């Protein structure tokens, strides 16, 4: 078994910015030597998440609108009362979606569906520099 770890850094706009990181992850796979295994993607921090979606404008807009309905930006959040930073909604959104996901690898390729991409979602209320840690485990 081999384990390969790498990181990518992404500059975001915040405000539910959805960024397709699939090409960067596929590039990172090239340095892992191929084979079968698992790719685990994780973003450190409490206001961003990693998930999969069909990365096309309509689906992205639908996703953003659904997130706004679930945890509205202008809702009341105890976090804001305590810290005064106005990003309580972003912590809740990120917690609901989660900071990571795993994808099977076969013959050195991510086993994604035809219309499925891996995305980083930055929920914070300001631009950020985000890290995505990719751990690739292969046989």
PDB file of C-alpha atoms in Angstrom:
ATOM      1  CA  UNK A   1       0.000   0.000   0.000  1.00  0.00           C
ATOM      2  CA  UNK A   2       1.213   3.502  -0.831  1.00  0.00           C
ATOM      3  CA  UNK A   3       0.035   6.790   0.644  1.00  0.00           C
ATOM      4  CA  UNK A   4       0.580  10.055  -1.195  1.00  0.00           C
ATOM      5  CA  UNK A   5      -0.436  13.391   0.333  1.00  0.00           C
ATOM      6  CA  UNK A   6      -0.540  16.732  -1.422  1.00  0.00           C
ATOM      7  CA  UNK A   7      -2.267  20.079  -1.015  1.00  0.00           C
ATOM      8  CA  UNK A   8      -3.778  22.577  -3.382  1.00  0.00           C
ATOM      9  CA  UNK A   9      -4.476  26.209  -2.536  1.00  0.00           C
ATOM     10  CA  UNK A  10      -7.485  28.016  -3.967  1.00  0.00           C
ATOM     11  CA  UNK A  11      -8.317  31.705  -3.797  1.00  0.00           C
ATOM     12  CA  UNK A  12     -12.061  32.178  -3.285  1.00  0.00           C
ATOM     13  CA  UNK A  13     -14.556  35.026  -3.325  1.00  0.00           C
ATOM     14  CA  UNK A  14     -16.480  33.666  -0.310  1.00  0.00           C
ATOM     15  CA  UNK A  15     -20.261  34.133  -0.340  1.00  0.00           C
ATOM     16  CA  UNK A  16     -21.056  30.522  -1.379  1.00  0.00           C
ATOM     17  CA  UNK A  17     -18.352  30.456  -4.047  1.00  0.00           C
ATOM     18  CA  UNK A  18     -18.439  27.015  -5.729  1.00  0.00           C
ATOM     19  CA  UNK A  19     -15.155  26.016  -7.368  1.00  0.00           C
ATOM     20  CA  UNK A  20     -14.541  22.899  -9.466  1.00  0.00           C
ATOM     21  CA  UNK A  21     -11.390  21.304  -8.057  1.00  0.00           C
ATOM     22  CA  UNK A  22     -11.631  18.102 -10.115  1.00  0.00           C
ATOM     23  CA  UNK A  23      -8.866  19.059 -12.611  1.00  0.00           C
ATOM     24  CA  UNK A  24      -6.453  19.891  -9.766  1.00  0.00           C
ATOM     25  CA  UNK A  25      -7.237  16.588  -8.047  1.00  0.00           C
ATOM     26  CA  UNK A  26      -6.776  14.632 -11.280  1.00  0.00           C
ATOM     27  CA  UNK A  27      -3.408  16.326 -11.782  1.00  0.00           C
ATOM     28  CA  UNK A  28      -2.405  15.380  -8.235  1.00  0.00           C
ATOM     29  CA  UNK A  29      -3.350  11.759  -8.982  1.00  0.00           C
ATOM     30  CA  UNK A  30      -0.725  11.669 -11.728  1.00  0.00           C
ATOM     31  CA  UNK A  31       1.977  12.059  -9.075  1.00  0.00           C
ATOM     32  CA  UNK A  32       0.609   9.174  -7.014  1.00  0.00           C
ATOM     33  CA  UNK A  33       1.709   6.382  -9.318  1.00  0.00           C
ATOM     34  CA  UNK A  34      -1.640   5.072 -10.545  1.00  0.00           C
ATOM     35  CA  UNK A  35      -3.376   1.931  -9.378  1.00  0.00           C
ATOM     36  CA  UNK A  36      -6.573   1.315  -7.452  1.00  0.00           C
ATOM     37  CA  UNK A  37      -7.447   2.891  -4.132  1.00  0.00           C
ATOM     38  CA  UNK A  38      -9.117   5.912  -2.585  1.00  0.00           C
ATOM     39  CA  UNK A  39      -8.709   9.675  -2.809  1.00  0.00           C
ATOM     40  CA  UNK A  40      -9.750  11.593   0.286  1.00  0.00           C
ATOM     41  CA  UNK A  41     -10.283  15.368  -0.056  1.00  0.00           C
ATOM     42  CA  UNK A  42     -10.389  17.545   3.067  1.00  0.00           C
ATOM     43  CA  UNK A  43     -10.521  21.299   3.561  1.00  0.00           C
ATOM     44  CA  UNK A  44      -9.315  22.607   6.932  1.00  0.00           C
ATOM     45  CA  UNK A  45     -11.439  25.343   8.467  1.00  0.00           C
ATOM     46  CA  UNK A  46     -14.965  25.781   9.738  1.00  0.00           C
ATOM     47  CA  UNK A  47     -16.561  27.787   6.909  1.00  0.00           C
ATOM     48  CA  UNK A  48     -15.846  25.723   3.781  1.00  0.00           C
ATOM     49  CA  UNK A  49     -16.908  22.314   2.518  1.00  0.00           C
ATOM     50  CA  UNK A  50     -16.150  19.704  -0.139  1.00  0.00           C
ATOM     51  CA  UNK A  51     -18.873  17.903  -2.082  1.00  0.00           C
ATOM     52  CA  UNK A  52     -19.808  16.618  -5.536  1.00  0.00           C
ATOM     53  CA  UNK A  53     -22.218  18.204  -7.998  1.00  0.00           C
ATOM     54  CA  UNK A  54     -22.743  18.578 -11.705  1.00  0.00           C
ATOM     55  CA  UNK A  55     -20.678  21.731 -12.133  1.00  0.00           C
ATOM     56  CA  UNK A  56     -22.822  23.685 -14.552  1.00  0.00           C
ATOM     57  CA  UNK A  57     -24.348  27.152 -13.980  1.00  0.00           C
ATOM     58  CA  UNK A  58     -27.935  25.987 -13.428  1.00  0.00           C
ATOM     59  CA  UNK A  59     -27.055  23.276 -10.891  1.00  0.00           C
ATOM     60  CA  UNK A  60     -24.646  25.603  -9.090  1.00  0.00           C
ATOM     61  CA  UNK A  61     -27.303  28.329  -8.835  1.00  0.00           C
ATOM     62  CA  UNK A  62     -29.884  25.788  -7.615  1.00  0.00           C
ATOM     63  CA  UNK A  63     -27.401  24.624  -4.969  1.00  0.00           C
ATOM     64  CA  UNK A  64     -26.650  28.183  -3.830  1.00  0.00           C
ATOM     65  CA  UNK A  65     -30.353  29.033  -3.596  1.00  0.00           C
ATOM     66  CA  UNK A  66     -31.089  25.850  -1.620  1.00  0.00           C
ATOM     67  CA  UNK A  67     -28.280  26.625   0.830  1.00  0.00           C
ATOM     68  CA  UNK A  68     -29.703  30.129   1.306  1.00  0.00           C
ATOM     69  CA  UNK A  69     -33.113  28.636   2.158  1.00  0.00           C
ATOM     70  CA  UNK A  70     -31.597  26.151   4.625  1.00  0.00           C
ATOM     71  CA  UNK A  71     -29.303  28.590   6.473  1.00  0.00           C
ATOM     72  CA  UNK A  72     -30.208  32.145   5.430  1.00  0.00           C
ATOM     73  CA  UNK A  73     -27.494  34.756   5.553  1.00  0.00           C
ATOM     74  CA  UNK A  74     -29.756  37.223   7.380  1.00  0.00           C
ATOM     75  CA  UNK A  75     -30.959  34.726  10.015  1.00  0.00           C
ATOM     76  CA  UNK A  76     -30.196  35.021  13.727  1.00  0.00           C
ATOM     77  CA  UNK A  77     -27.050  33.137  14.789  1.00  0.00           C
ATOM     78  CA  UNK A  78     -25.708  32.915  18.337  1.00  0.00           C
ATOM     79  CA  UNK A  79     -22.185  32.784  16.869  1.00  0.00           C
ATOM     80  CA  UNK A  80     -22.653  36.332  15.568  1.00  0.00           C
ATOM     81  CA  UNK A  81     -23.812  37.495  19.001  1.00  0.00           C
ATOM     82  CA  UNK A  82     -20.688  36.074  20.616  1.00  0.00           C
ATOM     83  CA  UNK A  83     -18.045  36.972  18.023  1.00  0.00           C
ATOM     84  CA  UNK A  84     -19.606  39.810  16.018  1.00  0.00           C
ATOM     85  CA  UNK A  85     -18.069  38.615  12.757  1.00  0.00           C
ATOM     86  CA  UNK A  86     -21.372  38.086  10.937  1.00  0.00           C
ATOM     87  CA  UNK A  87     -20.492  34.658   9.556  1.00  0.00           C
ATOM     88  CA  UNK A  88     -22.614  32.403  11.752  1.00  0.00           C
ATOM     89  CA  UNK A  89     -24.501  31.250   8.664  1.00  0.00           C
ATOM     90  CA  UNK A  90     -21.256  30.113   7.023  1.00  0.00           C
ATOM     91  CA  UNK A  91     -20.305  27.897   9.990  1.00  0.00           C
ATOM     92  CA  UNK A  92     -23.712  26.229   9.926  1.00  0.00           C
ATOM     93  CA  UNK A  93     -23.655  25.709   6.153  1.00  0.00           C
ATOM     94  CA  UNK A  94     -20.181  24.171   6.250  1.00  0.00           C
ATOM     95  CA  UNK A  95     -21.114  21.880   9.134  1.00  0.00           C
ATOM     96  CA  UNK A  96     -24.188  20.630   7.287  1.00  0.00           C
ATOM     97  CA  UNK A  97     -22.257  19.840   4.110  1.00  0.00           C
ATOM     98  CA  UNK A  98     -18.997  18.640   5.675  1.00  0.00           C
ATOM     99  CA  UNK A  99     -15.297  19.321   5.119  1.00  0.00           C
ATOM    100  CA  UNK A 100     -14.404  16.155   3.215  1.00  0.00           C
ATOM    101  CA  UNK A 101     -15.302  13.352   0.880  1.00  0.00           C
ATOM    102  CA  UNK A 102     -13.691  10.185  -0.446  1.00  0.00           C
ATOM    103  CA  UNK A 103     -13.722   8.962  -4.036  1.00  0.00           C
ATOM    104  CA  UNK A 104     -12.654   5.522  -5.279  1.00  0.00           C
ATOM    105  CA  UNK A 105      -9.727   5.349  -7.690  1.00  0.00           C
ATOM    106  CA  UNK A 106      -9.473   2.738 -10.423  1.00  0.00           C
ATOM    107  CA  UNK A 107      -6.379   2.431 -12.601  1.00  0.00           C
ATOM    108  CA  UNK A 108      -5.246   5.876 -11.495  1.00  0.00           C
ATOM    109  CA  UNK A 109      -8.545   7.651 -12.262  1.00  0.00           C
ATOM    110  CA  UNK A 110     -11.250   9.075 -10.031  1.00  0.00           C
ATOM    111  CA  UNK A 111     -14.440   7.007 -10.346  1.00  0.00           C
ATOM    112  CA  UNK A 112     -16.775   9.945 -10.813  1.00  0.00           C
ATOM    113  CA  UNK A 113     -20.056   9.861 -12.668  1.00  0.00           C
ATOM    114  CA  UNK A 114     -20.230  11.343 -16.158  1.00  0.00           C
ATOM    115  CA  UNK A 115     -21.680  14.631 -14.909  1.00  0.00           C
ATOM    116  CA  UNK A 116     -20.093  14.662 -11.474  1.00  0.00           C
ATOM    117  CA  UNK A 117     -17.342  16.999 -10.340  1.00  0.00           C
ATOM    118  CA  UNK A 118     -15.732  17.578  -6.941  1.00  0.00           C
ATOM    119  CA  UNK A 119     -16.162  21.120  -5.692  1.00  0.00           C
ATOM    120  CA  UNK A 120     -14.899  23.303  -2.886  1.00  0.00           C
ATOM    121  CA  UNK A 121     -17.597  25.587  -1.472  1.00  0.00           C
ATOM    122  CA  UNK A 122     -16.517  28.658   0.475  1.00  0.00           C
ATOM    123  CA  UNK A 123     -19.402  29.825   2.649  1.00  0.00           C
ATOM    124  CA  UNK A 124     -17.548  32.601   4.489  1.00  0.00           C
ATOM    125  CA  UNK A 125     -18.575  36.237   4.167  1.00  0.00           C
ATOM    126  CA  UNK A 126     -15.242  37.307   2.685  1.00  0.00           C
ATOM    127  CA  UNK A 127     -12.634  36.076   0.200  1.00  0.00           C
ATOM    128  CA  UNK A 128     -10.250  33.457   1.538  1.00  0.00           C
ATOM    129  CA  UNK A 129      -7.219  31.441   0.613  1.00  0.00           C
ATOM    130  CA  UNK A 130      -8.371  27.833   1.051  1.00  0.00           C
ATOM    131  CA  UNK A 131      -6.369  24.637   1.318  1.00  0.00           C
ATOM    132  CA  UNK A 132      -7.563  21.260   0.107  1.00  0.00           C
ATOM    133  CA  UNK A 133      -5.582  18.315   1.438  1.00  0.00           C
ATOM    134  CA  UNK A 134      -5.678  15.285  -0.835  1.00  0.00           C
ATOM    135  CA  UNK A 135      -4.632  11.934   0.600  1.00  0.00           C
ATOM    136  CA  UNK A 136      -4.340   9.187  -1.996  1.00  0.00           C
ATOM    137  CA  UNK A 137      -4.104   5.586  -0.826  1.00  0.00           C
ATOM    138  CA  UNK A 138      -3.357   2.993  -3.484  1.00  0.00           C
ATOM    139  CA  UNK A 139      -2.546  -0.702  -3.565  1.00  0.00           C
TER     140      UNK A 139
END
